[in-house]
CSV table of C-alpha atoms and ligand atoms in Angstrom, one decimal:
chain,number,residue,atom,x,y,z
F,1,UNK,CA,126.3,138.4,108.4
F,2,UNK,CA,125.1,141.4,106.6
F,3,UNK,CA,123.4,140.3,103.8
F,4,UNK,CA,122.9,143.5,101.9
F,5,UNK,CA,124.6,144.3,99.5
F,6,UNK,CA,127.0,147.8,100.2
F,7,UNK,CA,126.5,149.9,96.7
F,8,UNK,CA,128.2,153.4,95.8
F,9,UNK,CA,126.7,154.8,93.6
F,10,UNK,CA,129.5,158.1,92.2
F,11,UNK,CA,127.3,160.9,90.3
F,12,UNK,CA,128.3,164.1,89.9
F,13,UNK,CA,132.0,165.3,87.7
F,14,UNK,CA,134.5,167.6,86.8
F,15,UNK,CA,132.1,166.5,83.1
F,16,UNK,CA,130.3,168.8,81.1
F,17,UNK,CA,127.6,166.4,81.8
F,18,UNK,CA,127.6,166.8,85.3
F,19,UNK,CA,123.9,167.9,85.2
F,20,UNK,CA,123.3,165.2,83.2
F,21,UNK,CA,124.9,162.5,85.7
F,22,UNK,CA,122.4,164.4,88.2
F,23,UNK,CA,119.5,163.6,86.7
F,24,UNK,CA,120.1,159.8,85.7
F,25,UNK,CA,122.2,159.3,89.1
F,26,UNK,CA,118.5,160.8,90.5
F,27,UNK,CA,116.9,158.0,88.4
F,28,UNK,CA,119.8,154.7,89.2
F,29,UNK,CA,119.3,155.5,93.2
F,30,UNK,CA,115.6,155.5,93.1
F,31,UNK,CA,115.3,151.7,91.3
F,32,UNK,CA,118.4,150.5,93.6
F,33,UNK,CA,116.2,148.1,95.3
F,34,UNK,CA,116.5,148.6,99.8
F,35,UNK,CA,115.5,145.2,100.2
F,36,UNK,CA,119.0,144.2,98.4
F,37,UNK,CA,121.3,147.5,98.4
F,38,UNK,CA,122.4,149.5,101.1
F,39,UNK,CA,122.8,152.5,98.9
F,40,UNK,CA,125.2,154.9,99.7
F,41,UNK,CA,125.7,158.1,97.1
F,42,UNK,CA,129.0,159.9,96.9
F,43,UNK,CA,128.7,163.8,94.9
F,44,UNK,CA,131.9,164.9,92.6
F,45,UNK,CA,131.4,168.6,92.7
F,46,UNK,CA,131.2,170.7,89.4
F,47,UNK,CA,135.3,171.3,91.2
F,48,UNK,CA,135.8,167.6,92.0
F,49,UNK,CA,135.6,167.6,95.7
F,50,UNK,CA,133.9,164.6,96.4
F,51,UNK,CA,131.2,164.3,99.0
F,52,UNK,CA,128.9,160.9,100.8
F,53,UNK,CA,125.9,162.6,101.1
F,54,UNK,CA,122.8,162.3,102.3
F,55,UNK,CA,120.5,163.5,100.2
F,56,UNK,CA,117.0,162.5,99.5
F,57,UNK,CA,117.2,161.5,94.7
F,58,UNK,CA,115.1,164.9,94.5
F,59,UNK,CA,118.3,166.7,95.7
F,60,UNK,CA,120.4,165.1,94.1
F,61,UNK,CA,118.0,165.1,90.9
F,62,UNK,CA,117.9,168.7,90.6
F,63,UNK,CA,121.5,169.1,91.7
F,64,UNK,CA,120.9,170.7,95.3
F,65,UNK,CA,122.4,168.2,96.6
F,66,UNK,CA,125.6,170.3,98.0
F,67,UNK,CA,122.8,171.8,100.3
F,68,UNK,CA,122.4,168.3,102.2
F,69,UNK,CA,124.3,166.5,105.3
F,70,UNK,CA,127.2,166.0,103.5
F,71,UNK,CA,130.5,164.7,104.4
F,72,UNK,CA,133.9,164.8,102.3
F,73,UNK,CA,134.7,161.6,101.2
F,74,UNK,CA,136.1,159.3,98.6
F,75,UNK,CA,136.9,155.8,97.9
F,76,UNK,CA,141.1,155.7,97.7
F,77,UNK,CA,143.5,153.5,95.4
F,78,UNK,CA,143.9,152.1,98.7
F,79,UNK,CA,142.8,148.0,98.5
F,80,UNK,CA,143.1,148.0,102.4
F,81,UNK,CA,140.3,150.8,102.3
F,82,UNK,CA,138.3,148.7,99.4
F,83,UNK,CA,135.0,151.2,99.6
F,84,UNK,CA,134.8,155.0,100.8
F,85,UNK,CA,137.2,156.1,102.9
F,86,UNK,CA,135.1,159.3,104.6
F,87,UNK,CA,137.4,162.1,106.4
F,88,UNK,CA,137.4,161.7,110.1
F,89,UNK,CA,134.5,158.4,110.7
F,90,UNK,CA,134.8,155.7,110.2
F,91,UNK,CA,135.4,153.7,106.5
F,92,UNK,CA,132.7,152.3,104.6
F,93,UNK,CA,133.8,148.4,102.9
F,94,UNK,CA,131.7,148.0,98.7
F,95,UNK,CA,130.5,145.8,97.3
F,96,UNK,CA,130.2,147.2,94.3
F,97,UNK,CA,130.2,150.7,92.8
F,98,UNK,CA,127.5,152.4,90.0
F,99,UNK,CA,129.4,155.0,88.5
F,100,UNK,CA,126.8,157.1,86.8
F,101,UNK,CA,129.6,159.8,85.6
F,102,UNK,CA,129.3,160.8,81.8
F,103,UNK,CA,131.4,161.6,79.3
F,104,UNK,CA,134.8,163.3,80.7
F,105,UNK,CA,136.5,162.4,84.1
F,106,UNK,CA,134.4,159.0,85.0
F,107,UNK,CA,132.6,157.1,81.2
F,108,UNK,CA,136.2,157.8,80.1
F,109,UNK,CA,138.1,155.1,81.7
F,110,UNK,CA,138.7,157.5,84.4
F,111,UNK,CA,135.8,155.9,87.1
F,112,UNK,CA,136.5,152.4,86.4
F,113,UNK,CA,140.5,152.6,86.7
F,114,UNK,CA,140.0,154.4,90.1
F,115,UNK,CA,137.9,151.1,91.2
F,116,UNK,CA,140.3,148.5,89.4
F,117,UNK,CA,143.0,149.8,91.8
F,118,UNK,CA,140.8,150.0,95.0
F,119,UNK,CA,139.3,146.7,94.2
F,120,UNK,CA,135.4,147.4,93.6
F,121,UNK,CA,133.3,145.9,91.1
F,122,UNK,CA,132.0,147.1,89.2
F,123,UNK,CA,128.5,148.0,87.1
F,124,UNK,CA,130.5,149.8,83.9
F,125,UNK,CA,133.0,148.2,81.1
F,126,UNK,CA,136.5,148.1,81.4
F,127,UNK,CA,138.9,151.0,82.0
F,128,UNK,CA,140.7,150.1,78.1
F,129,UNK,CA,137.4,149.5,76.2
F,130,UNK,CA,135.7,152.7,78.2
F,131,UNK,CA,138.9,155.2,77.0
F,132,UNK,CA,138.5,153.1,73.3
F,133,UNK,CA,134.5,154.1,73.3
F,134,UNK,CA,134.4,157.8,74.8
F,135,UNK,CA,137.3,158.6,71.8
F,136,UNK,CA,135.2,158.4,68.5
F,137,UNK,CA,137.8,158.8,66.3
F,138,UNK,CA,139.1,155.5,68.4
F,139,UNK,CA,136.4,154.0,68.7
F,140,UNK,CA,135.8,154.0,64.2
F,141,UNK,CA,139.3,153.4,63.4
F,142,UNK,CA,138.8,149.7,65.8
F,143,UNK,CA,135.0,149.4,64.3
F,144,UNK,CA,135.9,150.1,60.5
F,145,UNK,CA,138.8,146.9,60.8
F,146,UNK,CA,135.9,144.9,62.2
F,147,UNK,CA,133.9,145.5,59.3
F,148,UNK,CA,131.5,147.7,60.7
F,149,UNK,CA,129.6,150.1,58.5
F,150,UNK,CA,130.0,154.1,59.2
F,151,UNK,CA,130.0,157.1,57.7
F,152,UNK,CA,132.8,158.8,55.9
F,153,UNK,CA,135.3,161.6,58.8
F,154,UNK,CA,138.3,163.2,58.9
F,155,UNK,CA,140.8,163.5,62.5
F,156,UNK,CA,142.3,167.2,62.9
F,157,UNK,CA,144.2,167.9,65.8
F,158,UNK,CA,143.2,171.2,67.6
F,159,UNK,CA,146.4,172.4,67.6
F,160,UNK,CA,146.3,172.4,63.9
F,161,UNK,CA,143.4,174.1,63.6
F,162,UNK,CA,144.3,176.8,66.3
F,163,UNK,CA,147.4,177.6,63.8
F,164,UNK,CA,145.7,177.7,60.2
F,165,UNK,CA,141.9,177.1,59.6
F,166,UNK,CA,142.2,177.3,57.0
F,167,UNK,CA,144.2,174.2,55.7
F,168,UNK,CA,142.3,172.7,58.1
F,169,UNK,CA,138.6,173.1,56.7
F,170,UNK,CA,140.6,173.2,53.0
F,171,UNK,CA,140.8,168.9,53.8
F,172,UNK,CA,136.9,168.9,55.0
F,173,UNK,CA,136.2,170.6,51.7
F,174,UNK,CA,137.7,168.2,49.6
F,175,UNK,CA,136.1,165.3,51.0
F,176,UNK,CA,133.0,165.6,51.7
F,177,UNK,CA,130.6,167.8,50.7
F,178,UNK,CA,127.7,170.0,52.7
F,179,UNK,CA,126.8,169.8,55.1
F,180,UNK,CA,129.0,168.5,56.9
F,181,UNK,CA,129.3,167.2,60.5
F,182,UNK,CA,131.5,168.5,63.2
F,183,UNK,CA,132.2,167.2,66.7
F,184,UNK,CA,135.0,167.0,69.2
F,185,UNK,CA,136.4,163.4,69.0
F,186,UNK,CA,135.3,162.5,72.6
F,187,UNK,CA,132.8,164.3,74.6
F,188,UNK,CA,129.0,163.3,74.8
F,189,UNK,CA,125.4,165.1,75.4
F,190,UNK,CA,126.1,166.5,71.6
F,191,UNK,CA,127.7,169.5,73.5
F,192,UNK,CA,130.0,170.9,70.5
F,193,UNK,CA,128.2,169.7,67.7
F,194,UNK,CA,127.4,171.3,64.9
F,195,UNK,CA,126.0,170.8,61.4
F,196,UNK,CA,127.7,173.1,59.1
F,197,UNK,CA,126.3,173.9,55.3
F,198,UNK,CA,129.3,176.7,54.6
F,199,UNK,CA,132.8,177.3,54.9
F,200,UNK,CA,132.0,180.6,57.6
F,201,UNK,CA,130.0,178.1,60.0
F,202,UNK,CA,132.6,174.8,59.5
F,203,UNK,CA,135.3,177.2,60.3
F,204,UNK,CA,133.5,178.5,63.8
F,205,UNK,CA,132.7,174.7,64.5
F,206,UNK,CA,135.5,173.6,63.6
F,207,UNK,CA,137.2,176.0,66.1
F,208,UNK,CA,134.5,175.1,68.9
F,209,UNK,CA,135.3,171.7,68.8
F,210,UNK,CA,138.7,172.0,69.3
F,211,UNK,CA,137.4,174.0,72.6
F,212,UNK,CA,136.6,170.2,73.9
F,213,UNK,CA,138.5,167.9,73.3
F,214,UNK,CA,142.2,168.1,71.5
F,215,UNK,CA,140.8,166.4,69.1
F,216,UNK,CA,138.4,166.8,66.5
F,217,UNK,CA,136.3,165.0,64.1
F,218,UNK,CA,134.6,166.2,60.8
F,219,UNK,CA,132.0,163.6,59.2
F,220,UNK,CA,129.9,163.2,56.0
F,221,UNK,CA,125.7,164.3,56.5
F,222,UNK,CA,124.1,160.8,57.2
F,223,UNK,CA,120.2,161.9,56.1
F,224,UNK,CA,118.0,159.1,58.1
F,225,UNK,CA,116.6,158.0,60.9
F,226,UNK,CA,118.5,158.0,64.7
F,227,UNK,CA,117.8,154.8,66.0
F,228,UNK,CA,119.9,153.5,69.2
F,229,UNK,CA,120.4,150.1,71.2
F,230,UNK,CA,120.9,148.5,74.9
F,231,UNK,CA,123.3,146.3,74.9
F,232,UNK,CA,123.7,144.6,78.6
F,233,UNK,CA,126.3,141.1,79.8
F,234,UNK,CA,129.7,140.4,79.7
F,235,UNK,CA,131.1,137.2,77.1
F,236,UNK,CA,127.0,136.6,76.0
F,237,UNK,CA,126.0,140.4,75.4
F,238,UNK,CA,122.2,140.8,74.6
F,239,UNK,CA,120.0,143.3,72.3
F,240,UNK,CA,117.7,144.8,73.3
F,241,UNK,CA,114.2,146.4,70.8
F,242,UNK,CA,115.4,149.2,68.9
F,243,UNK,CA,114.3,152.7,70.0
F,244,UNK,CA,113.8,155.9,67.8
F,245,UNK,CA,114.1,159.4,68.1
F,246,UNK,CA,112.9,162.3,66.9
F,247,UNK,CA,114.2,165.4,66.7
F,248,UNK,CA,112.8,167.9,67.9
F,249,UNK,CA,115.8,170.6,66.1
F,250,UNK,CA,117.9,170.0,62.7
F,251,UNK,CA,120.0,167.3,65.2
F,252,UNK,CA,120.0,165.7,68.4
F,253,UNK,CA,121.6,168.8,70.0
F,254,UNK,CA,122.0,169.5,73.8
F,255,UNK,CA,119.0,172.2,74.1
F,256,UNK,CA,116.4,168.6,71.8
F,257,UNK,CA,117.6,166.7,74.6
F,258,UNK,CA,117.4,168.1,77.8
F,259,UNK,CA,115.6,171.7,77.2
F,260,UNK,CA,112.3,170.6,75.0
F,261,UNK,CA,110.0,169.0,75.7
F,262,UNK,CA,109.6,168.1,71.6
F,263,UNK,CA,112.0,165.3,70.5
F,264,UNK,CA,110.2,162.1,70.2
F,265,UNK,CA,111.2,158.3,70.8
F,266,UNK,CA,110.0,155.5,69.6
F,267,UNK,CA,109.7,152.2,70.4
F,268,UNK,CA,109.6,150.3,68.8
F,269,UNK,CA,111.8,152.1,65.9
F,270,UNK,CA,109.7,152.7,63.1
F,271,UNK,CA,112.0,150.9,60.5
F,272,UNK,CA,110.9,147.8,59.4
F,273,UNK,CA,112.1,143.4,61.0
F,274,UNK,CA,114.9,143.0,58.8
F,275,UNK,CA,116.9,146.0,59.4
F,276,UNK,CA,115.7,146.1,62.8
F,277,UNK,CA,116.9,142.9,62.8
F,278,UNK,CA,120.3,144.1,61.5
F,279,UNK,CA,120.3,147.2,64.2
F,280,UNK,CA,120.4,144.7,67.0
F,281,UNK,CA,123.4,142.4,65.5
F,282,UNK,CA,125.8,145.6,64.4
F,283,UNK,CA,124.9,146.8,68.3
F,284,UNK,CA,126.5,143.6,69.6
F,285,UNK,CA,129.3,144.0,67.0
F,286,UNK,CA,130.1,147.0,68.1
F,287,UNK,CA,129.8,145.6,72.2
F,288,UNK,CA,132.1,143.3,71.1
F,289,UNK,CA,135.3,144.9,68.6
F,290,UNK,CA,134.4,147.4,71.2
F,291,UNK,CA,135.0,145.4,74.6
F,292,UNK,CA,132.0,146.5,76.6
F,293,UNK,CA,131.4,145.2,79.3
F,294,UNK,CA,128.2,145.6,81.5
F,295,UNK,CA,126.5,148.2,79.3
F,296,UNK,CA,126.5,150.3,76.6
F,297,UNK,CA,123.6,152.4,74.0
F,298,UNK,CA,124.8,151.9,70.9
F,299,UNK,CA,123.2,154.7,68.1
F,300,UNK,CA,123.0,154.5,64.7
F,301,UNK,CA,121.2,155.4,61.8
F,302,UNK,CA,119.8,153.9,59.1
F,303,UNK,CA,119.1,155.7,56.1
F,304,UNK,CA,115.7,155.8,53.6
F,305,UNK,CA,117.7,152.2,51.3
F,306,UNK,CA,118.2,150.7,55.4
F,307,UNK,CA,122.0,150.6,55.4
F,308,UNK,CA,122.5,150.9,58.8
F,309,UNK,CA,125.0,152.9,59.5
F,310,UNK,CA,127.0,152.3,63.3
F,311,UNK,CA,127.3,156.1,65.1
F,312,UNK,CA,128.5,156.0,68.3
F,313,UNK,CA,128.7,154.3,71.7
F,314,UNK,CA,128.5,155.3,75.0
F,315,UNK,CA,129.6,152.5,77.8
F,316,UNK,CA,127.7,155.4,80.9
F,317,UNK,CA,124.3,155.6,78.5
F,318,UNK,CA,122.2,157.5,80.4
F,319,UNK,CA,119.0,157.5,82.9
F,320,UNK,CA,117.1,160.0,82.8
F,321,UNK,CA,113.7,160.3,82.5
F,322,UNK,CA,113.8,161.0,78.5
F,323,UNK,CA,117.1,158.3,77.6
F,324,UNK,CA,116.4,155.2,75.6
F,325,UNK,CA,118.3,153.2,77.5
F,326,UNK,CA,116.3,152.3,80.4
F,327,UNK,CA,113.4,152.3,78.0
F,328,UNK,CA,114.6,150.3,75.6
F,329,UNK,CA,115.9,147.6,78.6
F,330,UNK,CA,112.0,147.8,80.1
F,331,UNK,CA,110.5,147.5,76.6
F,332,UNK,CA,112.5,144.7,76.8
F,333,UNK,CA,111.9,143.6,79.8
F,334,UNK,CA,114.7,144.4,82.3
F,335,UNK,CA,113.4,146.9,83.4
F,336,UNK,CA,113.8,149.8,87.2
F,337,UNK,CA,115.1,147.7,89.9
F,338,UNK,CA,115.3,144.7,87.2
F,339,UNK,CA,118.2,146.5,86.0
F,340,UNK,CA,120.0,147.6,88.7
F,341,UNK,CA,120.0,143.9,89.9
F,342,UNK,CA,121.2,142.4,86.1
F,343,UNK,CA,123.6,145.0,86.2
F,344,UNK,CA,125.2,144.7,89.9
F,345,UNK,CA,125.4,140.3,89.0
F,346,UNK,CA,127.0,140.9,85.5
F,347,UNK,CA,129.6,143.2,87.9
F,348,UNK,CA,130.0,140.5,90.0
F,349,UNK,CA,129.4,137.6,87.7
F,350,UNK,CA,132.4,134.6,86.8
F,351,UNK,CA,131.8,135.7,82.9
F,352,UNK,CA,133.6,139.8,83.3
F,353,UNK,CA,136.3,138.3,83.2
W,401,ADP,N1,127.3,162.5,60.7
W,401,ADP,C1,126.0,162.9,61.7
W,401,ADP,N2,124.8,163.1,60.2
W,401,ADP,C2,123.5,163.3,60.1
W,401,ADP,N3,123.5,163.7,61.9
W,401,ADP,C3,124.4,163.4,62.9
W,401,ADP,C4,125.6,163.1,62.9
W,401,ADP,N4,126.2,162.6,63.3
W,401,ADP,C5,125.9,163.7,64.5
W,401,ADP,N5,124.3,164.3,64.0
W,401,ADP,C6,123.4,164.5,65.1
W,401,ADP,O1,123.9,165.2,66.0
W,401,ADP,C7,123.8,164.1,67.3
W,401,ADP,C8,124.8,164.7,68.4
W,401,ADP,O2,126.3,163.6,67.8
W,401,ADP,P1,126.1,162.4,68.8
W,401,ADP,O3,127.1,162.1,67.5
W,401,ADP,O4,125.7,161.5,68.5
W,401,ADP,O5,127.8,163.0,69.2
W,401,ADP,P2,127.1,162.9,71.8
W,401,ADP,O6,127.8,162.3,72.3
W,401,ADP,O7,127.2,164.9,71.6
W,401,ADP,O8,125.7,162.6,70.9
W,401,ADP,C9,123.1,163.3,66.7
W,401,ADP,O9,121.5,162.1,67.6
W,401,ADP,C10,122.8,163.4,65.8
W,401,ADP,O10,121.4,164.3,65.6
W,402,MG,MG1,124.7,160.7,70.8
């Protein structure tokens, strides 16, 4: 009898976070213990083609996996396959899937939905909570109902922005002082996020965000430390220690995340014990309010007067070399291959339902 589990590692995808996904997946590929798992990496190209790939972690990290030996293959919703359908080859049964698909067409619930149809357990949250957490406006509405402290925000529809940008900017200005933050409701890695200091930058930012999503949010600017918590678990979630990001640029933009090495991470965060405890408790409250399963990274601002303000939650957090989720978990004693083991255990656990 085979004692190893077959794990499908799914990466890439039709998302503007494709490259980040490759970097994350390479690290997950490295930490999956080959004594316990036979790992089947499936790459999805930017255009949405699926391949079972023989690429090494290095090739995946550098987005060179298409140079490797690849076979056309995909996970069909048909439960008689319950795994990978290899075109012109033998199907592979999968015990558990590890989708590392950041952003659209993955983290937004699409991956969870496909795997649910296929009858394959998977390490990320459910379709419903993934979709909820991907949409910042919806997340805020649910968290408001749960009594979680957040900054002020306004929601706009891209259609309205395109027809009357002046009216939209008037509405934002009536509500908030400059600077304001503008972001697509559903995006990630700071794509389409802008800090605006005047009317001209506000209008430009609204239109830019409208190119990424049909919904756009404007937020009041929060001055505070950026603090992140890794949460793991199903019905009884655990919060890691707090980590802090000191961005190299004016805010934690895409470039400051991935294009330069000057952003600093502090673990534990440079906040006092009482604030850290409240951040961790709120992280669990957000996780529960959004019905998360498996894992999530929950992000906050902590102001000088120690207000803990929830910013956003990521249900497929980054696993890149600079990413907080695995670092925070390692500081909380679940590092490296143990983290992968724990996530797989949670995916297969009866406590999942
Ligand atoms: N309201 C805000 N006040 C101050 N800074 C903000 C605010 N919203 C976002 N930021 C900055 O922009 C970055 C990206 O915004 P975020 O909401 O985290 O979007 P993403 O999902 O793209 O990571 C944050 O890490 C932070 O540096
Ligand atoms: Mg963020």
